[in-house]
Every structure is written in C-alpha cells, then in structure tokens.
Amino acid sequence: MNRRNQPQTQGIGMTSQRTRARMVERLRKEGITDETVLAALGTVPRHLFVEEALASRAYDDDALPICFSQTISQPYVVALMIQALRAGRELGKVLEIGTGCGYQAAVLAQLATEVYSIERIAPLLAKARANLRGLRLGNVRLKHADGNLGLPEAAPFDSIILAAAARQLPQVLLQQLAPGGRMILPFGSSEQVLRLVERTRSGYSETTLDAVRFVPMLTGVE
Ligand code: SAH
C-alpha cells in the first residue's frame, strides 16, 4: 500500500493515540457517559482535519478555525450531540448538515450504518473529501448542496444532525426523519440551544439541552 495514502494515525507528541486518550478522559470528566461515543472520538485522528499550523491544538477542547471562516466543532459538543442523538441505541442511517472539514462525519461513520453529509461550500467539501479519503471509510457519502432541502433521494433517516444553527425548526428535514427517528440541532440566532426532536407516532416531541454557539445555517450553495 502506498504509504502516503495511509491514515496518519501513528505519530508522536500531540498527534498520538495517547493524546487522543487524554482527550477522551477529559470528555468523560466533563460528563460524556456513552462509552460507544467516547470510543468513536478516541478512534478518529482529529489532527488530520485541522490546518497543519493548528495540529498541535487538535485535541484541545476548542472549536478551531478551518477555511472559509467556518470552524471544526469542539470535541465536547460533537460528543454531546451524538450522545443525545443515540440515547443508547443505534444511529442507523444518518444525515449530517454542514460537513465542514469532515471531522464529525468521520466520528459518525464509526457509529452509523450509513452517513450522508451535505456541505454548501464546494471547496470546503473538496477538503473534507480529501481528509476522509485517507481514512478509507466505506459508509460516508458527501454531497455539495443546500442542507435546507435535506436529501430526499436517501430519506428517510434514523438520525439527523445539524452542524449549523437553524432559526426555525427545518420542516423539510423533520419530514425526512423515519418514524422513531431523531434530529439534533443548534437552534436560535444570537442565543442558541441544542434541541432534540423525535418523530413519534402522533407527531414530534422536543427537548431542549445545553446552550451552544454555532455558525448560522445559510441558504444556497457557494
Ligand atoms: N461538521 C463540521 C463542522 C462544520 S461548521 C466538523 O465536524 O467540524 C458548519 C458547516 O455548516 C460549515 O461548513 C457551513 O458551510 C455549513 N453550512 C451552513 N449552512 C449550510 C447549509 N444550508 N447546507 C449545508 N451546509 C451548511
């Protein structure tokens, strides 16, 4: 196998498996209890998803800048959202809106049967594609599109996760949830909270979780 194509999961110092184990330990202390989610975060080499200049900070619990003024989500928030979405069960077929650099998609791929991820900024999606290629994940599909429309051709989804904040509950996405399916999203504009919506037999039930800070969900593509 061509060495350059191998995921660089080995390494020393900040990029090592041990650094990731420390990140997981920190998440556990911060209250993440779903060991399956923690194991997934412990597997994905986050340093491959950030600019080289920031690689040494890849395992800090910070959101970091990526290009086009977007950010790679904070590990704690990724863990919290996926934990809430799972609630101890399988994620099944997942739709992610806001691929960014692809980090969360890689985490989801460890836990889901299939991951569909949509990004509206084409060069960012190209970057995510390159980042994910090295990890050889067979169950992730990326699409350049406006996530507000969801992905009707692959619906329904067991789980939907938004990585950008919506001002209103996106009805189109709710309709693409399978019965019993769940959607988690940052909700609001200047003040945002995480909201978990479950599709029940008779409609939808909603729960509000922690305060968060995400980039806004925009419309159209670039
Ligand atoms: N999931 C990423 C974080 C992405 S940040 C990670 O793991 O780090 C949020 C992303 O949502 C940005 O890349 C932004 O371009 C994208 N986004 C915003 N509105 C969108 C829309 N309507 N459709 C698709 N992507 C959108």
PDB file of C-alpha atoms and ligand atoms in Angstrom:
ATOM      1  CA  MET A   1       0.000   0.000   0.000  1.00  0.00           C
ATOM      2  CA  ASN A   2       1.231   3.472  -0.819  1.00  0.00           C
ATOM      3  CA  ARG A   3       2.383   4.957   2.438  1.00  0.00           C
ATOM      4  CA  ARG A   4       1.142   8.411   1.580  1.00  0.00           C
ATOM      5  CA  ASN A   5      -2.388   7.110   1.336  1.00  0.00           C
ATOM      6  CA  GLN A   6      -2.357   5.561   4.752  1.00  0.00           C
ATOM      7  CA  PRO A   7      -4.148   7.392   7.515  1.00  0.00           C
ATOM      8  CA  GLN A   8      -1.551   9.010   9.691  1.00  0.00           C
ATOM      9  CA  THR A   9      -2.931   7.638  12.895  1.00  0.00           C
ATOM     10  CA  GLN A  10       0.520   6.911  14.231  1.00  0.00           C
ATOM     11  CA  GLY A  11       2.766   9.704  15.335  1.00  0.00           C
ATOM     12  CA  ILE A  12       4.414  11.278  18.274  1.00  0.00           C
ATOM     13  CA  GLY A  13       3.600  14.022  20.723  1.00  0.00           C
ATOM     14  CA  MET A  14       0.370  15.885  20.166  1.00  0.00           C
ATOM     15  CA  THR A  15      -0.833  13.664  17.362  1.00  0.00           C
ATOM     16  CA  SER A  16      -0.503  10.348  19.140  1.00  0.00           C
ATOM     17  CA  GLN A  17      -3.058   7.833  20.259  1.00  0.00           C
ATOM     18  CA  ARG A  18      -2.157   8.794  23.811  1.00  0.00           C
ATOM     19  CA  THR A  19      -3.146  12.408  23.222  1.00  0.00           C
ATOM     20  CA  ARG A  20      -6.483  11.211  21.949  1.00  0.00           C
ATOM     21  CA  ALA A  21      -6.901   9.000  25.002  1.00  0.00           C
ATOM     22  CA  ARG A  22      -6.338  12.073  27.169  1.00  0.00           C
ATOM     23  CA  MET A  23      -8.991  13.947  25.196  1.00  0.00           C
ATOM     24  CA  VAL A  24     -11.427  11.085  25.828  1.00  0.00           C
ATOM     25  CA  GLU A  25     -10.563  11.097  29.530  1.00  0.00           C
ATOM     26  CA  ARG A  26     -11.323  14.830  29.633  1.00  0.00           C
ATOM     27  CA  LEU A  27     -14.661  14.326  27.880  1.00  0.00           C
ATOM     28  CA  ARG A  28     -15.544  11.653  30.427  1.00  0.00           C
ATOM     29  CA  LYS A  29     -14.787  14.086  33.259  1.00  0.00           C
ATOM     30  CA  GLU A  30     -16.915  16.717  31.537  1.00  0.00           C
ATOM     31  CA  GLY A  31     -19.873  14.365  31.709  1.00  0.00           C
ATOM     32  CA  ILE A  32     -19.926  12.348  28.483  1.00  0.00           C
ATOM     33  CA  THR A  33     -21.031   8.886  29.608  1.00  0.00           C
ATOM     34  CA  ASP A  34     -21.777   6.979  26.393  1.00  0.00           C
ATOM     35  CA  GLU A  35     -18.696   4.761  26.067  1.00  0.00           C
ATOM     36  CA  THR A  36     -19.542   3.935  22.458  1.00  0.00           C
ATOM     37  CA  VAL A  37     -19.377   7.633  21.568  1.00  0.00           C
ATOM     38  CA  LEU A  38     -16.168   8.082  23.563  1.00  0.00           C
ATOM     39  CA  ALA A  39     -14.587   5.148  21.742  1.00  0.00           C
ATOM     40  CA  ALA A  40     -15.528   6.698  18.384  1.00  0.00           C
ATOM     41  CA  LEU A  41     -13.902  10.004  19.345  1.00  0.00           C
ATOM     42  CA  GLY A  42     -10.887   8.039  20.528  1.00  0.00           C
ATOM     43  CA  THR A  43     -10.518   6.450  17.106  1.00  0.00           C
ATOM     44  CA  VAL A  44     -10.703   9.431  14.738  1.00  0.00           C
ATOM     45  CA  PRO A  45      -7.392  11.269  14.190  1.00  0.00           C
ATOM     46  CA  ARG A  46      -8.638  14.825  14.665  1.00  0.00           C
ATOM     47  CA  HIS A  47      -5.283  16.374  13.786  1.00  0.00           C
ATOM     48  CA  LEU A  48      -5.797  15.298  10.172  1.00  0.00           C
ATOM     49  CA  PHE A  49      -8.813  17.601   9.948  1.00  0.00           C
ATOM     50  CA  VAL A  50      -7.218  20.853  11.067  1.00  0.00           C
ATOM     51  CA  GLU A  51      -4.695  23.094   9.331  1.00  0.00           C
ATOM     52  CA  GLU A  52      -1.144  21.913   9.922  1.00  0.00           C
ATOM     53  CA  ALA A  53      -0.329  25.063  11.870  1.00  0.00           C
ATOM     54  CA  LEU A  54      -3.064  24.160  14.355  1.00  0.00           C
ATOM     55  CA  ALA A  55      -2.382  20.423  14.559  1.00  0.00           C
ATOM     56  CA  SER A  56      -0.779  20.748  17.965  1.00  0.00           C
ATOM     57  CA  ARG A  57      -4.080  22.111  19.277  1.00  0.00           C
ATOM     58  CA  ALA A  58      -6.223  19.477  17.587  1.00  0.00           C
ATOM     59  CA  TYR A  59      -7.035  17.652  20.814  1.00  0.00           C
ATOM     60  CA  ASP A  60      -7.704  20.705  22.951  1.00  0.00           C
ATOM     61  CA  ASP A  61     -11.366  21.054  23.657  1.00  0.00           C
ATOM     62  CA  ASP A  62     -11.775  24.010  21.347  1.00  0.00           C
ATOM     63  CA  ALA A  63     -13.540  24.805  18.151  1.00  0.00           C
ATOM     64  CA  LEU A  64     -10.765  25.643  15.685  1.00  0.00           C
ATOM     65  CA  PRO A  65     -10.868  27.750  12.528  1.00  0.00           C
ATOM     66  CA  ILE A  66     -10.858  25.966   9.187  1.00  0.00           C
ATOM     67  CA  CYS A  67     -11.001  27.797   5.898  1.00  0.00           C
ATOM     68  CA  PHE A  68     -13.861  29.988   4.626  1.00  0.00           C
ATOM     69  CA  SER A  69     -14.431  31.312   8.170  1.00  0.00           C
ATOM     70  CA  GLN A  70     -16.022  28.051   9.266  1.00  0.00           C
ATOM     71  CA  THR A  71     -14.963  26.044  12.282  1.00  0.00           C
ATOM     72  CA  ILE A  72     -14.293  22.439  13.223  1.00  0.00           C
ATOM     73  CA  SER A  73     -16.640  21.623  16.073  1.00  0.00           C
ATOM     74  CA  GLN A  74     -15.411  21.273  19.621  1.00  0.00           C
ATOM     75  CA  PRO A  75     -14.951  17.593  20.638  1.00  0.00           C
ATOM     76  CA  TYR A  76     -17.196  18.058  23.675  1.00  0.00           C
ATOM     77  CA  VAL A  77     -20.059  19.386  21.568  1.00  0.00           C
ATOM     78  CA  VAL A  78     -19.623  16.634  18.964  1.00  0.00           C
ATOM     79  CA  ALA A  79     -19.730  14.058  21.771  1.00  0.00           C
ATOM     80  CA  LEU A  80     -22.685  15.691  23.490  1.00  0.00           C
ATOM     81  CA  MET A  81     -24.768  15.898  20.325  1.00  0.00           C
ATOM     82  CA  ILE A  82     -24.070  12.338  19.224  1.00  0.00           C
ATOM     83  CA  GLN A  83     -24.692  11.030  22.735  1.00  0.00           C
ATOM     84  CA  ALA A  84     -28.080  12.771  22.825  1.00  0.00           C
ATOM     85  CA  LEU A  85     -28.911  11.575  19.341  1.00  0.00           C
ATOM     86  CA  ARG A  86     -28.063   7.968  20.190  1.00  0.00           C
ATOM     87  CA  ALA A  87     -29.646   7.817  23.626  1.00  0.00           C
ATOM     88  CA  GLY A  88     -28.177   4.355  23.937  1.00  0.00           C
ATOM     89  CA  ARG A  89     -29.491   2.979  20.641  1.00  0.00           C
ATOM     90  CA  GLU A  90     -28.031   2.637  17.146  1.00  0.00           C
ATOM     91  CA  LEU A  91     -27.734   5.738  14.959  1.00  0.00           C
ATOM     92  CA  GLY A  92     -28.740   3.801  11.840  1.00  0.00           C
ATOM     93  CA  LYS A  93     -28.772   5.881   8.669  1.00  0.00           C
ATOM     94  CA  VAL A  94     -27.573   9.402   9.408  1.00  0.00           C
ATOM     95  CA  LEU A  95     -27.857  12.740   7.634  1.00  0.00           C
ATOM     96  CA  GLU A  96     -25.388  15.462   8.654  1.00  0.00           C
ATOM     97  CA  ILE A  97     -25.894  19.045   7.507  1.00  0.00           C
ATOM     98  CA  GLY A  98     -22.640  21.028   7.436  1.00  0.00           C
ATOM     99  CA  THR A  99     -19.755  18.680   6.611  1.00  0.00           C
ATOM    100  CA  GLY A 100     -17.143  21.377   7.157  1.00  0.00           C
ATOM    101  CA  CYS A 101     -13.793  19.609   7.137  1.00  0.00           C
ATOM    102  CA  GLY A 102     -15.421  16.220   7.721  1.00  0.00           C
ATOM    103  CA  TYR A 103     -14.389  15.547  11.314  1.00  0.00           C
ATOM    104  CA  GLN A 104     -17.835  14.866  12.726  1.00  0.00           C
ATOM    105  CA  ALA A 105     -18.726  12.796   9.651  1.00  0.00           C
ATOM    106  CA  ALA A 106     -15.728  10.579  10.444  1.00  0.00           C
ATOM    107  CA  VAL A 107     -16.911  10.184  14.050  1.00  0.00           C
ATOM    108  CA  LEU A 108     -20.449   9.402  12.884  1.00  0.00           C
ATOM    109  CA  ALA A 109     -19.077   6.817  10.445  1.00  0.00           C
ATOM    110  CA  GLN A 110     -17.797   4.783  13.401  1.00  0.00           C
ATOM    111  CA  LEU A 111     -21.319   4.600  14.844  1.00  0.00           C
ATOM    112  CA  ALA A 112     -23.742   4.633  11.934  1.00  0.00           C
ATOM    113  CA  THR A 113     -24.608   2.187   9.195  1.00  0.00           C
ATOM    114  CA  GLU A 114     -24.502   4.977   6.606  1.00  0.00           C
ATOM    115  CA  VAL A 115     -23.601   8.666   6.794  1.00  0.00           C
ATOM    116  CA  TYR A 116     -24.806  11.208   4.249  1.00  0.00           C
ATOM    117  CA  SER A 117     -23.260  14.617   4.759  1.00  0.00           C
ATOM    118  CA  ILE A 118     -24.124  17.839   2.954  1.00  0.00           C
ATOM    119  CA  GLU A 119     -21.990  20.972   2.670  1.00  0.00           C
ATOM    120  CA  ARG A 120     -22.894  24.198   0.829  1.00  0.00           C
ATOM    121  CA  ILE A 121     -19.299  25.464   0.250  1.00  0.00           C
ATOM    122  CA  ALA A 122     -17.744  23.471  -2.610  1.00  0.00           C
ATOM    123  CA  PRO A 123     -14.028  23.963  -1.808  1.00  0.00           C
ATOM    124  CA  LEU A 124     -14.689  23.018   1.810  1.00  0.00           C
ATOM    125  CA  LEU A 125     -16.403  19.832   0.706  1.00  0.00           C
ATOM    126  CA  ALA A 126     -13.409  19.064  -1.515  1.00  0.00           C
ATOM    127  CA  LYS A 127     -11.210  19.412   1.517  1.00  0.00           C
ATOM    128  CA  ALA A 128     -13.449  17.125   3.564  1.00  0.00           C
ATOM    129  CA  ARG A 129     -13.323  14.597   0.773  1.00  0.00           C
ATOM    130  CA  ALA A 130      -9.529  14.660   0.804  1.00  0.00           C
ATOM    131  CA  ASN A 131      -9.450  14.398   4.605  1.00  0.00           C
ATOM    132  CA  LEU A 132     -11.812  11.440   4.652  1.00  0.00           C
ATOM    133  CA  ARG A 133     -10.176   9.617   1.758  1.00  0.00           C
ATOM    134  CA  GLY A 134      -7.169   8.698   3.887  1.00  0.00           C
ATOM    135  CA  LEU A 135      -9.412   7.111   6.500  1.00  0.00           C
ATOM    136  CA  ARG A 136     -10.972   4.739   3.972  1.00  0.00           C
ATOM    137  CA  LEU A 137     -14.450   4.901   5.401  1.00  0.00           C
ATOM    138  CA  GLY A 138     -16.790   2.910   3.228  1.00  0.00           C
ATOM    139  CA  ASN A 139     -20.043   4.249   4.642  1.00  0.00           C
ATOM    140  CA  VAL A 140     -19.777   8.034   4.131  1.00  0.00           C
ATOM    141  CA  ARG A 141     -21.276   9.898   1.188  1.00  0.00           C
ATOM    142  CA  LEU A 142     -20.734  13.611   0.720  1.00  0.00           C
ATOM    143  CA  LYS A 143     -22.860  15.995  -1.287  1.00  0.00           C
ATOM    144  CA  HIS A 144     -22.475  19.609  -2.351  1.00  0.00           C
ATOM    145  CA  ALA A 145     -25.938  21.057  -1.794  1.00  0.00           C
ATOM    146  CA  ASP A 146     -28.069  23.301   0.393  1.00  0.00           C
ATOM    147  CA  GLY A 147     -28.835  21.298   3.516  1.00  0.00           C
ATOM    148  CA  ASN A 148     -32.128  23.123   3.991  1.00  0.00           C
ATOM    149  CA  LEU A 149     -33.517  20.778   1.357  1.00  0.00           C
ATOM    150  CA  GLY A 150     -32.271  17.664   3.102  1.00  0.00           C
ATOM    151  CA  LEU A 151     -31.590  14.681   0.887  1.00  0.00           C
ATOM    152  CA  PRO A 152     -34.935  13.367  -0.368  1.00  0.00           C
ATOM    153  CA  GLU A 153     -33.297  10.698  -2.549  1.00  0.00           C
ATOM    154  CA  ALA A 154     -31.796   8.998   0.520  1.00  0.00           C
ATOM    155  CA  ALA A 155     -34.596   9.711   3.040  1.00  0.00           C
ATOM    156  CA  PRO A 156     -35.902   8.646   5.476  1.00  0.00           C
ATOM    157  CA  PHE A 157     -33.113   8.934   8.050  1.00  0.00           C
ATOM    158  CA  ASP A 158     -32.940   7.406  11.519  1.00  0.00           C
ATOM    159  CA  SER A 159     -30.825  10.314  12.732  1.00  0.00           C
ATOM    160  CA  ILE A 160     -30.257  13.881  11.507  1.00  0.00           C
ATOM    161  CA  ILE A 161     -27.590  16.169  12.930  1.00  0.00           C
ATOM    162  CA  LEU A 162     -27.111  19.836  12.074  1.00  0.00           C
ATOM    163  CA  ALA A 163     -23.686  21.432  12.457  1.00  0.00           C
ATOM    164  CA  ALA A 164     -25.024  24.934  11.778  1.00  0.00           C
ATOM    165  CA  ALA A 165     -27.652  26.806  13.773  1.00  0.00           C
ATOM    166  CA  ALA A 166     -31.210  26.968  12.449  1.00  0.00           C
ATOM    167  CA  ARG A 167     -33.514  29.873  13.323  1.00  0.00           C
ATOM    168  CA  GLN A 168     -36.587  27.767  12.786  1.00  0.00           C
ATOM    169  CA  LEU A 169     -37.201  24.056  13.031  1.00  0.00           C
ATOM    170  CA  PRO A 170     -36.490  22.916   9.472  1.00  0.00           C
ATOM    171  CA  GLN A 171     -39.766  21.271   8.440  1.00  0.00           C
ATOM    172  CA  VAL A 172     -38.278  19.659   5.339  1.00  0.00           C
ATOM    173  CA  LEU A 173     -35.728  17.848   7.482  1.00  0.00           C
ATOM    174  CA  LEU A 174     -38.344  16.792  10.025  1.00  0.00           C
ATOM    175  CA  GLN A 175     -40.278  15.182   7.192  1.00  0.00           C
ATOM    176  CA  GLN A 176     -37.186  13.210   6.202  1.00  0.00           C
ATOM    177  CA  LEU A 177     -36.988  11.588   9.646  1.00  0.00           C
ATOM    178  CA  ALA A 178     -38.060   7.952   9.865  1.00  0.00           C
ATOM    179  CA  PRO A 179     -40.748   7.114  12.452  1.00  0.00           C
ATOM    180  CA  GLY A 180     -38.937   6.937  15.810  1.00  0.00           C
ATOM    181  CA  GLY A 181     -36.052   8.885  14.268  1.00  0.00           C
ATOM    182  CA  ARG A 182     -34.337  11.791  15.994  1.00  0.00           C
ATOM    183  CA  MET A 183     -32.849  15.082  14.931  1.00  0.00           C
ATOM    184  CA  ILE A 184     -30.430  17.216  16.945  1.00  0.00           C
ATOM    185  CA  LEU A 185     -29.714  20.812  16.047  1.00  0.00           C
ATOM    186  CA  PRO A 186     -28.322  24.057  17.375  1.00  0.00           C
ATOM    187  CA  PHE A 187     -31.330  26.342  17.461  1.00  0.00           C
ATOM    188  CA  GLY A 188     -31.552  30.134  17.637  1.00  0.00           C
ATOM    189  CA  SER A 189     -29.526  33.102  16.432  1.00  0.00           C
ATOM    190  CA  SER A 190     -27.621  35.216  18.967  1.00  0.00           C
ATOM    191  CA  GLU A 191     -28.572  32.825  21.759  1.00  0.00           C
ATOM    192  CA  GLN A 192     -28.553  29.187  20.785  1.00  0.00           C
ATOM    193  CA  VAL A 193     -29.517  25.954  22.492  1.00  0.00           C
ATOM    194  CA  LEU A 194     -29.296  22.356  21.406  1.00  0.00           C
ATOM    195  CA  ARG A 195     -32.666  20.941  20.576  1.00  0.00           C
ATOM    196  CA  LEU A 196     -33.527  17.260  20.215  1.00  0.00           C
ATOM    197  CA  VAL A 197     -36.611  16.382  18.193  1.00  0.00           C
ATOM    198  CA  GLU A 198     -38.047  12.886  17.991  1.00  0.00           C
ATOM    199  CA  ARG A 199     -40.575  11.737  15.434  1.00  0.00           C
ATOM    200  CA  THR A 200     -43.294   9.918  17.351  1.00  0.00           C
ATOM    201  CA  ARG A 201     -46.390   8.103  16.127  1.00  0.00           C
ATOM    202  CA  SER A 202     -48.536  11.165  16.522  1.00  0.00           C
ATOM    203  CA  GLY A 203     -46.085  13.914  15.633  1.00  0.00           C
ATOM    204  CA  TYR A 204     -42.865  15.267  17.096  1.00  0.00           C
ATOM    205  CA  SER A 205     -41.591  15.661  20.644  1.00  0.00           C
ATOM    206  CA  GLU A 206     -38.953  18.230  21.540  1.00  0.00           C
ATOM    207  CA  THR A 207     -36.372  18.537  24.289  1.00  0.00           C
ATOM    208  CA  THR A 208     -34.075  21.500  24.903  1.00  0.00           C
ATOM    209  CA  LEU A 209     -30.500  20.799  26.009  1.00  0.00           C
ATOM    210  CA  ASP A 210     -27.385  22.927  26.584  1.00  0.00           C
ATOM    211  CA  ALA A 211     -26.554  26.426  25.345  1.00  0.00           C
ATOM    212  CA  VAL A 212     -24.156  26.306  22.381  1.00  0.00           C
ATOM    213  CA  ARG A 213     -22.517  28.542  19.788  1.00  0.00           C
ATOM    214  CA  PHE A 214     -22.534  27.527  16.109  1.00  0.00           C
ATOM    215  CA  VAL A 215     -22.207  29.297  12.765  1.00  0.00           C
ATOM    216  CA  PRO A 216     -25.624  30.027  11.238  1.00  0.00           C
ATOM    217  CA  MET A 217     -27.270  27.765   8.726  1.00  0.00           C
ATOM    218  CA  LEU A 218     -27.285  29.695   5.431  1.00  0.00           C
ATOM    219  CA  THR A 219     -29.184  29.103   2.220  1.00  0.00           C
ATOM    220  CA  GLY A 220     -27.972  28.300  -1.277  1.00  0.00           C
ATOM    221  CA  VAL A 221     -24.568  26.995  -2.297  1.00  0.00           C
ATOM    222  CA  GLU A 222     -21.164  28.545  -2.940  1.00  0.00           C
TER     223      GLU A 222
HETATM  224  N1  SAH B   1     -19.222  19.221  10.944  1.00  0.00           N
HETATM  225  C1  SAH B   1     -18.064  20.082  10.956  1.00  0.00           C
HETATM  226  C2  SAH B   1     -18.381  21.479  11.438  1.00  0.00           C
HETATM  227  C3  SAH B   1     -18.906  22.315  10.346  1.00  0.00           C
HETATM  228  S1  SAH B   1     -19.172  24.009  10.733  1.00  0.00           S
HETATM  229  C4  SAH B   1     -16.977  19.455  11.810  1.00  0.00           C
HETATM  230  O1  SAH B   1     -17.006  18.280  12.080  1.00  0.00           O
HETATM  231  O2  SAH B   1     -16.053  20.139  12.174  1.00  0.00           O
HETATM  232  C5  SAH B   1     -20.736  24.213   9.949  1.00  0.00           C
HETATM  233  C6  SAH B   1     -20.775  23.989   8.473  1.00  0.00           C
HETATM  234  O3  SAH B   1     -22.122  24.119   8.057  1.00  0.00           O
HETATM  235  C7  SAH B   1     -19.987  24.996   7.645  1.00  0.00           C
HETATM  236  O4  SAH B   1     -19.028  24.324   6.888  1.00  0.00           O
HETATM  237  C8  SAH B   1     -21.032  25.658   6.754  1.00  0.00           C
HETATM  238  O5  SAH B   1     -20.572  25.974   5.453  1.00  0.00           O
HETATM  239  C9  SAH B   1     -22.108  24.605   6.720  1.00  0.00           C
HETATM  240  N2  SAH B   1     -23.452  25.057   6.358  1.00  0.00           N
HETATM  241  C10 SAH B   1     -24.106  26.171   6.765  1.00  0.00           C
HETATM  242  N3  SAH B   1     -25.330  26.239   6.207  1.00  0.00           N
HETATM  243  C11 SAH B   1     -25.461  25.130   5.416  1.00  0.00           C
HETATM  244  C12 SAH B   1     -26.479  24.633   4.546  1.00  0.00           C
HETATM  245  N4  SAH B   1     -27.627  25.283   4.367  1.00  0.00           N
HETATM  246  N5  SAH B   1     -26.241  23.470   3.902  1.00  0.00           N
HETATM  247  C13 SAH B   1     -25.099  22.792   4.056  1.00  0.00           C
HETATM  248  N6  SAH B   1     -24.079  23.215   4.854  1.00  0.00           N
HETATM  249  C14 SAH B   1     -24.262  24.366   5.519  1.00  0.00           C
END
